[in-house]
Amino acid sequence: MEVNSEMMRRVAELCAINGASGSEDAVRAYLIGEVERLGLSWQTDALGNLIVQKPGRRIPAKPIMVSAHMDEVGFIITSVDEQGYLHFAPVGGIDPRVAPGRTVAVNGHPGVIGNVPIHLLSKKQREASIEFSDMAIDIGAADRQQALEVVQPGDMAYFAYPFTQLGGNRFAGKAIDDRAGCAVLLWLLEQELQNSCTVVFCTQEEVGLRGAKTAAFSVDPAVALIIEATTAADNLGLSTADTVCDLGAGAVVGFMDRSTIYDRELVQLAGHLSREKNIPLQYKKGVFGGNDAGAIHQSRAGVRTLAISLPCRNLHTASGVADWGDLQAVMELTHAVIDHVC
């Protein structure tokens, strides 16, 4: 089954919304509108997590939580200098090397991240690591007063990259991590599920899994499925062992990452269901990264966790790249695991 045009539209709309960690308001408002359209019960908590009850055909013996995070990486404005340039810090794990020359949006105003031009650097400076403190955002302001008319310290800046269809079956855009996961959760809320579950759209994943920690405490699940995007480095000429996963090879399930050792029975269940239902599945090569499972699995007396991820190239940059077929595999595998986990 191919991803339909409605799902494509929803992914594009979600990726276009700006919502860095702690500033997920617009993303949450969009999701609440979709949840209310479905007539489902929802609530939010003090950290802004959106918690939705999804009835199934039965109430499982072991409560199930299914989550994805709303926030994306971005930049926070820390000061405005006398020339009107905006100084900033990263929100989440952004490599400084991907920032210079990028267009950004600050309160709806376009800007460009600038640094000292390469032809003005000494050989030693060119070989040194670049830092965010070496950069500033130019919004075209003549001076500090003019800049402060539209931007204040504490405001967020976002990569400005249009959602783009690549070739026949791939797409590029900002915030695929993890708006694609949010789109999967909305799709699940529209489906008939065997087991009732609690669906959570979490906040502040990119700065330390914070929303997931409080959400898991209040939901108190026995089993949790985390729907994520994960690094694919299959386009860089690396050895097979270092590519992490591959675009076009299906949903990704890992045995372990830097924050979680996943429940072995759930990993085996995912493998069994992928074979039984002919859902493309690949296993994560190596111990890399982390996600909200790192906080969820340690909640209360412990939670059995499984992450089902979408391969994404150029993660945490202005333009991630993913495959519609892989997204469909994530959708189908998540649905199957929910139906068979208890």
Coordinates of C-alpha atoms in Angstrom, one line a residue:
M1 CA 0.0 0.0 0.0
E2 CA 1.3 3.4 -1.0
V3 CA 1.2 6.6 1.1
N4 CA -2.0 8.4 0.0
S5 CA -2.2 12.1 -1.0
E6 CA -3.9 13.0 2.3
M7 CA -0.9 11.6 4.3
M8 CA 1.5 13.5 2.0
R9 CA -0.5 16.7 2.6
R10 CA -0.4 16.2 6.3
V11 CA 3.3 15.6 6.5
A12 CA 4.0 18.7 4.4
E13 CA 1.7 20.8 6.6
L14 CA 3.3 19.6 9.8
C15 CA 6.8 20.1 8.6
A16 CA 6.0 23.7 7.5
I17 CA 4.9 24.7 11.1
N18 CA 7.6 26.2 13.3
G19 CA 7.9 24.7 16.7
A20 CA 11.3 24.4 18.5
S21 CA 11.6 22.8 21.9
G22 CA 9.5 24.8 24.4
S23 CA 7.7 26.6 21.6
E24 CA 5.5 23.9 20.2
D25 CA 2.3 25.9 20.5
A26 CA 1.5 26.2 16.8
V27 CA 2.2 22.5 16.2
R28 CA 0.0 21.5 19.2
A29 CA -2.8 23.8 17.9
Y30 CA -2.8 22.1 14.5
L31 CA -2.8 18.6 16.2
I32 CA -5.7 19.6 18.5
G33 CA -7.7 20.7 15.5
E34 CA -7.2 17.3 13.9
V35 CA -8.0 15.4 17.2
E36 CA -11.2 17.4 17.7
R37 CA -12.3 16.7 14.2
L38 CA -12.1 13.0 15.1
G39 CA -14.2 13.6 18.3
L40 CA -11.5 12.2 20.6
S41 CA -10.8 13.1 24.2
W42 CA -7.6 15.0 24.8
Q43 CA -5.7 17.0 27.5
T44 CA -2.5 18.8 27.9
D45 CA -0.1 18.9 30.9
A46 CA 2.2 21.6 32.4
L47 CA 5.0 20.9 29.9
G48 CA 2.6 21.1 26.9
N49 CA 2.3 17.4 26.0
L50 CA -0.8 16.6 24.1
I51 CA -2.4 13.4 25.5
V52 CA -5.2 11.7 23.5
Q53 CA -7.2 8.7 24.4
K54 CA -7.8 6.3 21.4
P55 CA -10.4 3.6 22.0
G56 CA -9.9 0.2 20.5
R57 CA -12.0 -2.9 20.3
R58 CA -10.8 -4.0 23.7
I59 CA -8.9 -2.6 26.7
P60 CA -5.5 -4.4 26.9
A61 CA -4.3 -6.0 30.0
K62 CA -1.1 -3.9 29.7
P63 CA -1.7 -0.2 29.1
I64 CA -0.1 1.0 25.8
M65 CA 1.4 4.4 25.1
V66 CA 2.3 5.5 21.6
S67 CA 4.3 8.7 21.2
A68 CA 6.1 11.1 18.9
H69 CA 7.6 14.4 19.6
M70 CA 6.3 17.8 18.3
D71 CA 9.5 19.9 18.7
E72 CA 12.2 20.5 16.1
V73 CA 15.7 21.8 16.4
G74 CA 16.1 25.6 15.9
F75 CA 17.9 28.6 17.4
I76 CA 17.1 31.0 20.3
I77 CA 18.0 34.6 20.0
T78 CA 20.3 35.6 22.9
S79 CA 21.1 39.2 22.1
V80 CA 20.9 41.9 19.4
D81 CA 24.0 44.0 18.8
E82 CA 24.2 47.7 17.9
Q83 CA 24.4 46.9 14.2
G84 CA 21.2 45.0 14.3
Y85 CA 22.6 41.5 14.0
L86 CA 21.0 38.7 16.0
H87 CA 23.2 36.5 18.1
F88 CA 21.9 33.1 18.9
A89 CA 22.4 29.6 20.4
P90 CA 21.2 26.2 19.1
V91 CA 18.0 24.6 20.5
G92 CA 18.8 20.9 20.2
G93 CA 21.7 19.1 18.5
I94 CA 22.7 21.1 15.5
D95 CA 26.2 20.9 13.9
P96 CA 27.5 24.4 13.6
R97 CA 29.0 23.5 10.2
V98 CA 25.5 23.3 8.6
A99 CA 24.4 26.8 9.7
P100 CA 26.5 29.4 7.8
G101 CA 24.7 30.8 4.8
R102 CA 21.3 29.3 5.6
T103 CA 18.2 31.2 5.4
V104 CA 16.1 31.3 8.5
A105 CA 12.8 32.8 9.7
V106 CA 12.4 34.8 12.9
N107 CA 8.9 35.8 13.8
G108 CA 8.0 35.5 10.2
H109 CA 10.8 37.7 9.0
P110 CA 13.5 36.3 6.7
G111 CA 17.1 36.3 7.8
V112 CA 20.5 34.8 6.8
I113 CA 23.1 33.2 9.1
G114 CA 26.4 34.8 8.4
N115 CA 30.0 34.4 9.6
V116 CA 33.4 35.7 8.6
P117 CA 34.0 35.0 4.9
I118 CA 36.5 32.2 4.1
H119 CA 38.7 34.5 2.1
L120 CA 39.2 36.7 5.2
L121 CA 40.3 33.8 7.4
S122 CA 43.9 32.7 8.0
K123 CA 44.9 29.1 7.2
K124 CA 44.8 28.3 10.9
Q125 CA 41.3 29.9 11.2
R126 CA 40.0 27.9 8.2
E127 CA 41.2 24.7 9.8
A128 CA 39.6 25.5 13.2
S129 CA 36.1 24.4 14.2
I130 CA 33.4 26.9 13.7
E131 CA 31.2 27.8 16.7
F132 CA 27.8 29.4 16.9
S133 CA 29.4 32.3 18.7
D134 CA 31.2 33.0 15.4
M135 CA 27.9 33.6 13.6
A136 CA 25.0 36.1 13.6
I137 CA 21.6 36.4 11.9
D138 CA 21.1 39.3 9.5
I139 CA 17.5 40.3 9.1
G140 CA 18.3 43.4 7.1
A141 CA 18.0 45.8 10.1
A142 CA 19.9 49.1 9.9
D143 CA 20.6 49.0 13.7
R144 CA 19.7 47.5 17.0
Q145 CA 16.6 49.7 17.5
Q146 CA 15.2 48.6 14.1
A147 CA 15.9 44.9 14.8
L148 CA 14.2 45.1 18.2
E149 CA 11.0 46.3 16.5
V150 CA 10.5 42.8 15.2
V151 CA 12.7 40.5 17.3
Q152 CA 13.4 40.2 21.0
P153 CA 15.9 38.1 22.9
G154 CA 14.2 34.7 23.7
D155 CA 12.5 34.5 20.3
M156 CA 13.1 31.5 18.1
A157 CA 14.6 31.3 14.6
Y158 CA 14.0 28.4 12.3
F159 CA 15.5 26.9 9.2
A160 CA 13.5 28.2 6.2
Y161 CA 13.4 25.4 3.6
P162 CA 10.3 24.6 1.6
F163 CA 8.9 21.1 1.7
T164 CA 9.9 19.5 -1.6
Q165 CA 9.1 16.3 -3.5
L166 CA 12.3 14.6 -4.6
G167 CA 12.0 12.3 -7.6
G168 CA 9.2 9.8 -7.5
N169 CA 9.1 8.6 -3.9
R170 CA 11.2 10.8 -1.7
F171 CA 10.7 14.2 0.0
A172 CA 12.8 16.8 1.7
G173 CA 12.1 19.4 4.3
K174 CA 12.8 20.7 7.8
A175 CA 11.4 19.1 10.9
I176 CA 10.9 15.7 9.4
D177 CA 12.2 14.7 12.8
D178 CA 9.6 14.3 14.2
R179 CA 6.6 15.8 12.3
A180 CA 6.6 12.6 10.3
G181 CA 6.0 10.7 13.5
C182 CA 3.2 13.1 14.5
A183 CA 1.6 12.4 11.1
V184 CA 1.8 8.7 11.8
L185 CA 0.0 9.2 15.1
L186 CA -2.7 11.2 13.5
W187 CA -3.2 8.5 11.0
L188 CA -3.4 5.9 13.8
L189 CA -6.1 8.0 15.5
E190 CA -8.2 7.6 12.3
Q191 CA -7.8 3.8 12.2
E192 CA -9.7 1.0 13.9
L193 CA -7.3 -0.5 16.5
Q194 CA -7.6 -3.8 18.3
N195 CA -6.2 -2.4 21.5
S196 CA -7.1 0.9 23.2
C197 CA -4.1 3.1 23.7
T198 CA -3.0 6.5 24.9
V199 CA -1.4 8.6 22.1
V200 CA 1.0 11.3 23.2
F201 CA 2.5 14.2 21.2
C202 CA 5.5 15.1 23.4
T203 CA 7.4 18.3 23.9
Q204 CA 11.1 19.1 24.3
E205 CA 12.6 15.9 23.0
E206 CA 15.4 17.7 21.3
V207 CA 16.7 19.2 24.6
G208 CA 16.6 16.2 26.8
L209 CA 13.5 14.1 26.5
R210 CA 11.7 16.3 28.9
G211 CA 8.1 16.1 27.9
A212 CA 8.2 12.4 27.5
K213 CA 9.4 12.0 31.1
T214 CA 6.3 13.8 32.6
A215 CA 3.9 12.3 30.1
A216 CA 5.0 8.7 30.8
F217 CA 4.7 9.4 34.6
S218 CA 1.0 10.5 34.2
V219 CA 0.0 7.9 31.6
D220 CA 1.7 5.1 33.5
P221 CA 1.9 2.6 30.6
A222 CA 3.3 -0.9 30.7
V223 CA 4.3 -0.8 27.0
A224 CA 5.4 2.2 24.9
L225 CA 6.0 2.6 21.2
I226 CA 8.1 5.6 20.2
I227 CA 7.6 6.7 16.6
E228 CA 10.7 8.6 15.4
A229 CA 13.0 9.7 12.6
T230 CA 16.5 8.3 12.7
T231 CA 19.8 9.1 11.0
A232 CA 20.4 7.5 7.6
A233 CA 24.0 8.0 6.3
D234 CA 23.7 5.7 3.3
N235 CA 24.5 8.5 0.8
L236 CA 28.0 9.3 2.1
G237 CA 30.2 6.5 0.9
L238 CA 30.5 5.0 4.4
S239 CA 31.0 1.4 5.2
T240 CA 27.8 -0.6 5.5
A241 CA 28.2 -0.8 9.3
D242 CA 28.4 3.0 9.6
T243 CA 25.3 3.9 7.5
V244 CA 23.0 3.3 10.4
C245 CA 20.1 2.5 8.1
D246 CA 19.1 3.0 4.4
L247 CA 16.4 5.0 2.7
G248 CA 14.0 2.8 0.8
A249 CA 14.7 -0.3 3.0
G250 CA 11.7 0.1 5.3
A251 CA 10.9 1.0 8.9
V252 CA 13.8 0.9 11.4
V253 CA 13.9 -1.0 14.7
G254 CA 17.0 -0.9 16.9
F255 CA 18.2 -3.2 19.6
M256 CA 20.0 -0.5 21.5
D257 CA 20.9 3.2 21.3
R258 CA 22.7 5.6 23.6
S259 CA 19.8 6.0 25.9
T260 CA 17.8 2.7 25.7
I261 CA 18.2 -1.1 25.5
Y262 CA 14.9 -2.0 23.8
D263 CA 12.6 -4.8 25.0
R264 CA 13.7 -8.0 23.4
E265 CA 10.3 -9.5 23.1
L266 CA 8.9 -6.3 21.4
V267 CA 11.8 -6.3 18.9
Q268 CA 11.1 -9.9 18.1
L269 CA 7.4 -9.2 17.8
A270 CA 8.1 -6.4 15.3
G271 CA 10.3 -8.8 13.3
H272 CA 7.6 -11.5 13.3
L273 CA 4.9 -9.1 12.2
S274 CA 7.0 -7.6 9.4
R275 CA 7.6 -11.1 8.0
E276 CA 4.0 -12.2 8.4
K277 CA 2.5 -9.0 6.9
N278 CA 5.3 -8.4 4.4
I279 CA 6.2 -5.0 5.9
P280 CA 9.7 -3.8 4.9
L281 CA 11.8 -3.7 8.1
Q282 CA 15.5 -3.1 8.7
Y283 CA 17.5 -3.2 11.9
K284 CA 19.6 -0.3 13.1
K285 CA 23.3 -0.9 12.4
G286 CA 25.2 0.2 15.5
V287 CA 24.5 2.0 18.7
F288 CA 23.7 5.6 17.7
G289 CA 21.5 8.4 18.8
G290 CA 18.5 8.3 21.2
N291 CA 14.9 9.3 21.5
D292 CA 12.1 9.7 24.0
A293 CA 12.3 6.0 24.9
G294 CA 15.3 7.0 27.0
A295 CA 13.0 8.8 29.5
I296 CA 9.9 6.6 29.0
H297 CA 11.5 3.3 29.8
Q298 CA 12.7 4.5 33.2
S299 CA 9.3 5.9 34.3
R300 CA 7.8 4.7 37.6
A301 CA 8.5 1.0 37.9
G302 CA 9.8 0.7 34.3
V303 CA 8.2 0.5 30.8
R304 CA 8.8 -2.0 28.0
T305 CA 9.7 0.1 25.0
L306 CA 10.2 -0.2 21.3
A307 CA 11.1 2.5 18.8
I308 CA 9.9 2.3 15.2
S309 CA 11.7 4.9 13.1
L310 CA 11.7 6.5 9.7
P311 CA 15.2 6.7 8.0
C312 CA 16.1 10.3 7.3
R313 CA 19.2 11.7 5.7
N314 CA 20.6 15.1 6.9
L315 CA 18.9 14.9 10.3
H316 CA 18.9 18.1 12.3
T317 CA 19.7 20.3 9.3
A318 CA 17.6 22.6 7.1
S319 CA 16.6 19.8 4.7
G320 CA 16.2 16.2 5.8
V321 CA 15.4 13.6 3.1
A322 CA 13.1 10.6 3.6
D323 CA 11.2 8.0 1.6
W324 CA 7.4 7.7 1.3
G325 CA 7.6 3.9 1.2
D326 CA 9.6 3.9 4.4
L327 CA 6.9 6.0 6.0
Q328 CA 4.2 3.6 4.9
A329 CA 6.2 0.8 6.5
V330 CA 6.4 2.7 9.8
M331 CA 2.6 3.2 9.7
E332 CA 1.8 -0.4 9.0
L333 CA 4.2 -1.8 11.5
T334 CA 3.1 0.5 14.3
H335 CA -0.5 -0.5 13.6
A336 CA 0.4 -4.2 13.7
V337 CA 2.4 -4.0 16.9
I338 CA -0.4 -2.1 18.7
D339 CA -2.9 -4.8 17.7
H340 CA -0.7 -7.7 18.7
V341 CA 1.3 -6.4 21.7
C342 CA -1.0 -7.7 24.4

